Structure formats: C-alpha cells, structure tokens
Amino acid sequence: MKKIFVLFLISLFILQSCSVNSEIVYHKDSASTSVTDIDTREFMSEMIAMTPDSLKQKEFGEMDKLPTTWTSMYDLSKKEGKLKTENPDSIRIMKKIFMKSTKEDNKLAGFSFKMEHFKPEDYLILKSFTKTEKIPLDQNIYNNWDGKTLTIDTGNFNLKNIEESIRSKTSKEESEKIAGMMAMFFKKIGTTLRFEKPIQSISGKHDWVKQIDNHSIRIDYDLKAIYDKDTQLKNADKKIIIVTE
C-alpha cells in the first residue's frame, strides 16, 4: 500500500501537473460515501518523456500491476504482505477504503480512492487509524452529518491530509521545502457534496462554496488564498449549515 501512496505523492511534485476532484454523497441513514480522483496524465507524460527507453520498463513496470478495479486497502496490504494490524476495527475500516488506477492508451492516467458507506462511528475509528497510516483524504469527510443536516466546518478547507501524507514519506528537510510550494503543485482542487434528499436551506456563506442544484454543493479551493494569509475573502463564515428535506 505504501508504494501506491508514494506514486501518488510523486505525482504532486511536477509543478501544476495534478488535478484533484472529490465527491461526497450523503445518504439518508447518516452515512456518506466519498470518491477522490487524482488526474496524473500530464505527470506521466512528462516523466515518460524524461526517462530513457532503456529504463522505462524498470521505472514504470510496477505501475502496470496496480489494480484497475476497486480493491480494498485490506486486500492490497495483504497481497503485499504488509498487513500490520490485527485490530478488528482497523481491519473493518481497511475493508471499506478502496483504490484503483485508471489508464488511457495503456498508460497510467490517475488514481482514485473511495470510502464506502462510512457512518459517524467509522470516522471516529478512521481518525485514530490515520494517526499512523497517512492517507490523502478530503478533509471535508469529517464534517458532521446526521442524515438530515450537514454542518460544514470551513476550517476543513485545507490540504492538511495531503501535506501530512507528504511529510510521512519524505525527510524533514524535503517536507519543509515542499510546504512552501504546495500551491504550485496543483492545477485545480475541488469537492462536490451531493445529498440523496433535496436541500431545504443553507445558512452561512463562503466565497468558495456555491449551490449547483437542489441536491448539490460545490467547493472550489482558491489555492493561493490557502497559503497567502493576507488574502481577504468577501464571505468566510466558519460554519455553513445545510438542511435537507
């Protein structure tokens, strides 16, 4: 599993070559399902172009072994012989986190991560699990959802999980250099929130949040504003409350 995340993290290091798009679906039973897609097509094109033909198989051959269908974190870790835990709660969570790679013209085009039908109690276990296993998850998964009302903490509009993943896989010196350049690593990052039931009301405003339709909200990150503390937003409420029917 570590190898897969390292490949993902490497894709961030080519300037403006990575786009990240997430979707979180809020179910009526207070659970939610999230999918994050990482587009690495430009990264792969640049890397392949810079790699001598004699080394391409060695450098990129392992990527051909990545699953192209949804495969759980548990199955991936077990297959690699790197299953580190026997804790039943951790194993249950690992069985609900999936990844797959996507290909275009037989070349790696990206990665996708999915968290299947997570309930509030699952997120509590996930927080404990990710203290040791750093996974590049969308921070918005931790917003409170009770089956009718979603309370968005706009403090979650950040790249904390991605930054922690990078720090866990690099040296202190490397991570410090990267921290000051994070805004340059991405083309675009955004999250769509979808509700099974129609939206009844929205309280609170933020410049990055807009309603798309009766069932959907879109969050588009301003990467410059995240890292430039002097940036002033017109609307920046700390809480946004969405009530569904």
Coordinates of C-alpha atoms in Angstrom, one line a residue:
M1 CA 0.0 0.0 0.0
K2 CA 2.9 2.4 0.8
K3 CA 4.1 2.0 -2.8
I4 CA 0.8 3.2 -4.2
F5 CA 0.7 6.3 -2.0
V6 CA 4.4 7.1 -2.9
L7 CA 3.4 7.0 -6.5
F8 CA 0.5 9.4 -5.8
L9 CA 2.8 11.7 -3.8
I10 CA 5.4 11.7 -6.6
S11 CA 2.7 12.9 -9.0
L12 CA 2.4 16.1 -6.8
F13 CA 6.0 17.1 -7.3
I14 CA 5.7 18.1 -11.0
L15 CA 4.6 21.7 -11.0
Q16 CA 1.0 22.2 -11.8
S17 CA 0.6 18.7 -13.2
C18 CA -2.0 17.3 -10.8
S19 CA -5.8 17.9 -10.5
V20 CA -7.8 16.5 -7.6
N21 CA -11.6 16.2 -7.7
S22 CA -13.7 14.7 -4.9
E23 CA -17.3 13.8 -4.5
I24 CA -19.0 13.1 -1.2
V25 CA -22.5 11.6 -1.2
Y26 CA -24.6 12.0 1.9
H27 CA -27.0 9.1 2.5
K28 CA -30.3 9.2 4.4
D29 CA -29.0 6.9 7.1
S30 CA -26.4 9.4 8.3
A31 CA -23.6 7.6 6.3
S32 CA -21.6 9.0 3.5
T33 CA -19.6 7.7 0.5
S34 CA -16.6 9.7 -0.9
V35 CA -14.6 9.3 -4.0
T36 CA -11.4 11.2 -4.8
D37 CA -9.9 11.2 -8.3
I38 CA -6.3 12.3 -8.9
D39 CA -5.5 13.1 -12.6
T40 CA -1.8 12.3 -13.3
R41 CA -1.9 12.3 -17.1
E42 CA 0.4 15.3 -17.5
F43 CA 2.7 14.0 -14.8
M44 CA 3.1 10.6 -16.6
S45 CA 3.7 12.3 -20.0
E46 CA 6.4 14.4 -18.5
M47 CA 8.0 11.6 -16.6
I48 CA 8.0 9.2 -19.6
A49 CA 9.4 11.9 -21.9
M50 CA 12.3 12.4 -19.4
T51 CA 13.1 8.7 -19.0
P52 CA 15.5 6.9 -21.3
D53 CA 13.9 4.0 -23.2
S54 CA 16.3 1.5 -21.5
L55 CA 14.9 2.5 -18.1
K56 CA 11.1 2.8 -18.9
Q57 CA 10.2 -0.8 -18.1
K58 CA 12.2 -0.7 -14.8
E59 CA 10.7 2.7 -13.7
F60 CA 7.1 2.2 -14.8
G61 CA 6.6 -1.5 -15.0
E62 CA 5.4 -1.7 -11.4
M63 CA 2.6 0.7 -12.3
D64 CA 1.1 -1.9 -14.6
K65 CA 0.5 -4.1 -11.6
L66 CA -1.8 -1.6 -9.9
P67 CA -5.4 -2.7 -9.8
T68 CA -7.8 -1.1 -12.4
T69 CA -10.9 -2.2 -10.5
W70 CA -11.8 -1.1 -6.9
T71 CA -9.6 -3.0 -4.5
S72 CA -9.7 -2.6 -0.7
M73 CA -6.8 -1.3 1.3
Y74 CA -7.1 -4.5 3.3
D75 CA -6.7 -6.7 0.2
L76 CA -3.8 -4.6 -1.2
S77 CA -1.9 -4.7 2.1
K78 CA -2.5 -8.4 2.5
K79 CA -1.3 -9.1 -1.1
E80 CA 1.9 -7.1 -0.5
G81 CA 2.5 -8.9 2.8
K82 CA 2.3 -5.7 4.7
L83 CA -0.8 -6.1 6.9
K84 CA 0.4 -4.6 10.1
T85 CA -2.7 -4.8 12.3
E86 CA -5.0 -7.4 13.8
N87 CA -7.3 -4.9 15.4
P88 CA -10.8 -5.8 14.2
D89 CA -11.9 -2.1 14.0
S90 CA -8.9 -1.2 11.9
I91 CA -9.4 -4.2 9.6
R92 CA -13.1 -3.3 9.2
I93 CA -12.1 0.3 8.1
M94 CA -9.4 -1.0 5.8
K95 CA -12.1 -3.2 4.1
K96 CA -14.2 0.0 3.4
I97 CA -11.4 2.0 1.8
F98 CA -10.7 1.2 -1.9
M99 CA -8.3 2.4 -4.6
K100 CA -7.9 1.8 -8.3
S101 CA -5.8 3.2 -11.1
T102 CA -7.1 4.4 -14.4
K103 CA -5.4 4.1 -17.8
E104 CA -5.6 5.9 -21.1
D105 CA -4.0 4.5 -24.2
N106 CA -2.5 1.8 -21.9
K107 CA -0.7 4.5 -19.9
L108 CA -1.4 5.4 -16.2
A109 CA -3.8 8.3 -16.2
G110 CA -4.6 8.6 -12.5
F111 CA -5.6 7.1 -9.2
S112 CA -9.0 7.0 -7.4
F113 CA -9.7 6.5 -3.7
K114 CA -13.1 5.5 -2.3
M115 CA -14.6 5.3 1.2
E116 CA -17.7 3.2 1.1
H117 CA -20.7 4.0 3.2
F118 CA -18.9 5.4 6.3
K119 CA -21.1 6.1 9.3
P120 CA -20.2 8.6 12.1
E121 CA -18.6 5.9 14.3
D122 CA -16.5 4.8 11.3
Y123 CA -15.0 8.3 11.0
L124 CA -14.0 8.1 14.7
I125 CA -12.1 4.9 14.0
L126 CA -10.6 6.5 10.9
K127 CA -9.2 9.4 12.8
S128 CA -7.3 7.0 15.1
F129 CA -6.2 4.8 12.1
T130 CA -4.8 7.8 10.1
K131 CA -2.6 8.8 13.0
T132 CA -0.2 6.1 11.8
E133 CA -1.4 5.5 8.2
K134 CA -1.3 8.8 6.4
I135 CA -3.9 8.7 3.6
P136 CA -4.6 11.7 1.2
L137 CA -8.3 12.0 2.1
D138 CA -10.5 15.0 1.6
Q139 CA -10.8 16.9 4.9
N140 CA -14.5 17.5 4.3
I141 CA -15.3 13.9 5.1
Y142 CA -15.1 14.9 8.8
N143 CA -17.9 17.4 8.6
N144 CA -20.9 16.4 10.8
W145 CA -23.8 14.7 9.0
D146 CA -26.8 13.2 10.9
G147 CA -28.9 12.2 7.9
K148 CA -30.7 15.5 7.6
T149 CA -28.3 18.3 8.5
L150 CA -24.7 18.8 7.4
T151 CA -22.5 21.2 9.4
I152 CA -19.5 22.3 7.3
D153 CA -16.5 23.5 9.2
T154 CA -14.8 25.8 6.7
G155 CA -11.6 25.2 8.7
N156 CA -11.5 21.9 6.8
F157 CA -11.0 23.8 3.5
N158 CA -7.3 23.0 3.5
L159 CA -4.8 20.4 2.3
K160 CA -3.8 19.0 5.7
N161 CA -4.2 15.3 4.8
I162 CA -2.1 15.7 1.7
E163 CA 0.5 17.7 3.5
E164 CA 0.7 15.0 6.2
S165 CA 1.0 12.3 3.6
I166 CA 3.9 14.0 2.0
R167 CA 5.7 14.6 5.3
S168 CA 5.3 11.0 6.3
K169 CA 7.0 9.8 3.1
T170 CA 9.8 12.4 2.9
S171 CA 12.7 13.7 5.1
K172 CA 12.2 16.7 7.3
E173 CA 14.3 18.9 5.1
E174 CA 12.4 17.8 1.9
S175 CA 9.0 18.3 3.6
E176 CA 10.0 21.8 4.7
K177 CA 10.9 22.8 1.1
I178 CA 7.7 21.3 -0.2
A179 CA 5.5 23.1 2.3
G180 CA 6.3 26.5 0.9
M181 CA 5.5 25.3 -2.7
M182 CA 2.2 23.4 -2.2
A183 CA 0.1 26.0 -4.1
M184 CA 2.2 25.3 -7.2
F185 CA 1.8 21.6 -7.2
F186 CA -1.9 21.6 -8.3
K187 CA -3.9 22.8 -11.3
K188 CA -7.2 22.5 -9.5
I189 CA -8.8 21.0 -6.4
G190 CA -12.5 20.8 -5.7
T191 CA -15.2 18.9 -3.9
T192 CA -18.8 18.3 -4.8
L193 CA -21.2 17.5 -2.0
R194 CA -24.3 15.5 -3.1
F195 CA -27.4 14.8 -1.0
E196 CA -29.9 11.9 -1.6
K197 CA -32.7 14.3 -0.3
P198 CA -33.3 17.8 -1.7
I199 CA -31.6 20.8 0.0
Q200 CA -34.1 22.7 2.1
S201 CA -32.0 25.6 3.4
I202 CA -28.4 26.8 3.6
S203 CA -27.1 29.0 6.4
G204 CA -23.7 30.7 6.2
K205 CA -21.6 31.8 3.2
H206 CA -18.1 31.3 1.9
D207 CA -16.5 32.5 -1.3
W208 CA -15.5 29.0 -2.4
V209 CA -19.0 27.4 -1.8
K210 CA -21.9 27.6 -4.2
Q211 CA -25.1 25.6 -4.7
I212 CA -25.2 23.8 -8.1
D213 CA -28.8 22.4 -7.9
N214 CA -31.4 21.1 -5.4
H215 CA -29.1 18.2 -4.4
S216 CA -25.6 19.5 -4.8
I217 CA -23.0 21.9 -3.4
R218 CA -19.6 22.7 -5.0
I219 CA -16.4 23.7 -3.2
D220 CA -13.6 25.1 -5.4
Y221 CA -10.4 25.8 -3.5
D222 CA -8.5 29.0 -4.0
L223 CA -5.0 27.6 -3.6
K224 CA -3.3 31.0 -3.4
A225 CA -5.7 32.0 -0.6
I226 CA -5.0 28.9 1.4
Y227 CA -1.3 29.7 1.7
D228 CA -1.4 33.5 1.5
K229 CA -2.5 34.7 4.9
D230 CA -3.0 38.2 3.6
T231 CA -5.8 37.2 1.2
Q232 CA -9.1 38.7 2.2
L233 CA -12.3 36.8 1.4
K234 CA -15.6 38.6 1.0
N235 CA -17.5 35.7 2.7
A236 CA -15.7 33.4 5.1
D237 CA -18.2 32.1 7.7
K238 CA -16.7 29.5 10.0
K239 CA -19.8 27.3 9.8
I240 CA -22.1 26.5 6.9
I241 CA -25.2 24.6 7.8
I242 CA -27.1 22.7 5.1
V243 CA -30.6 21.2 6.0
T244 CA -32.2 18.7 3.7
E245 CA -35.9 17.7 3.5

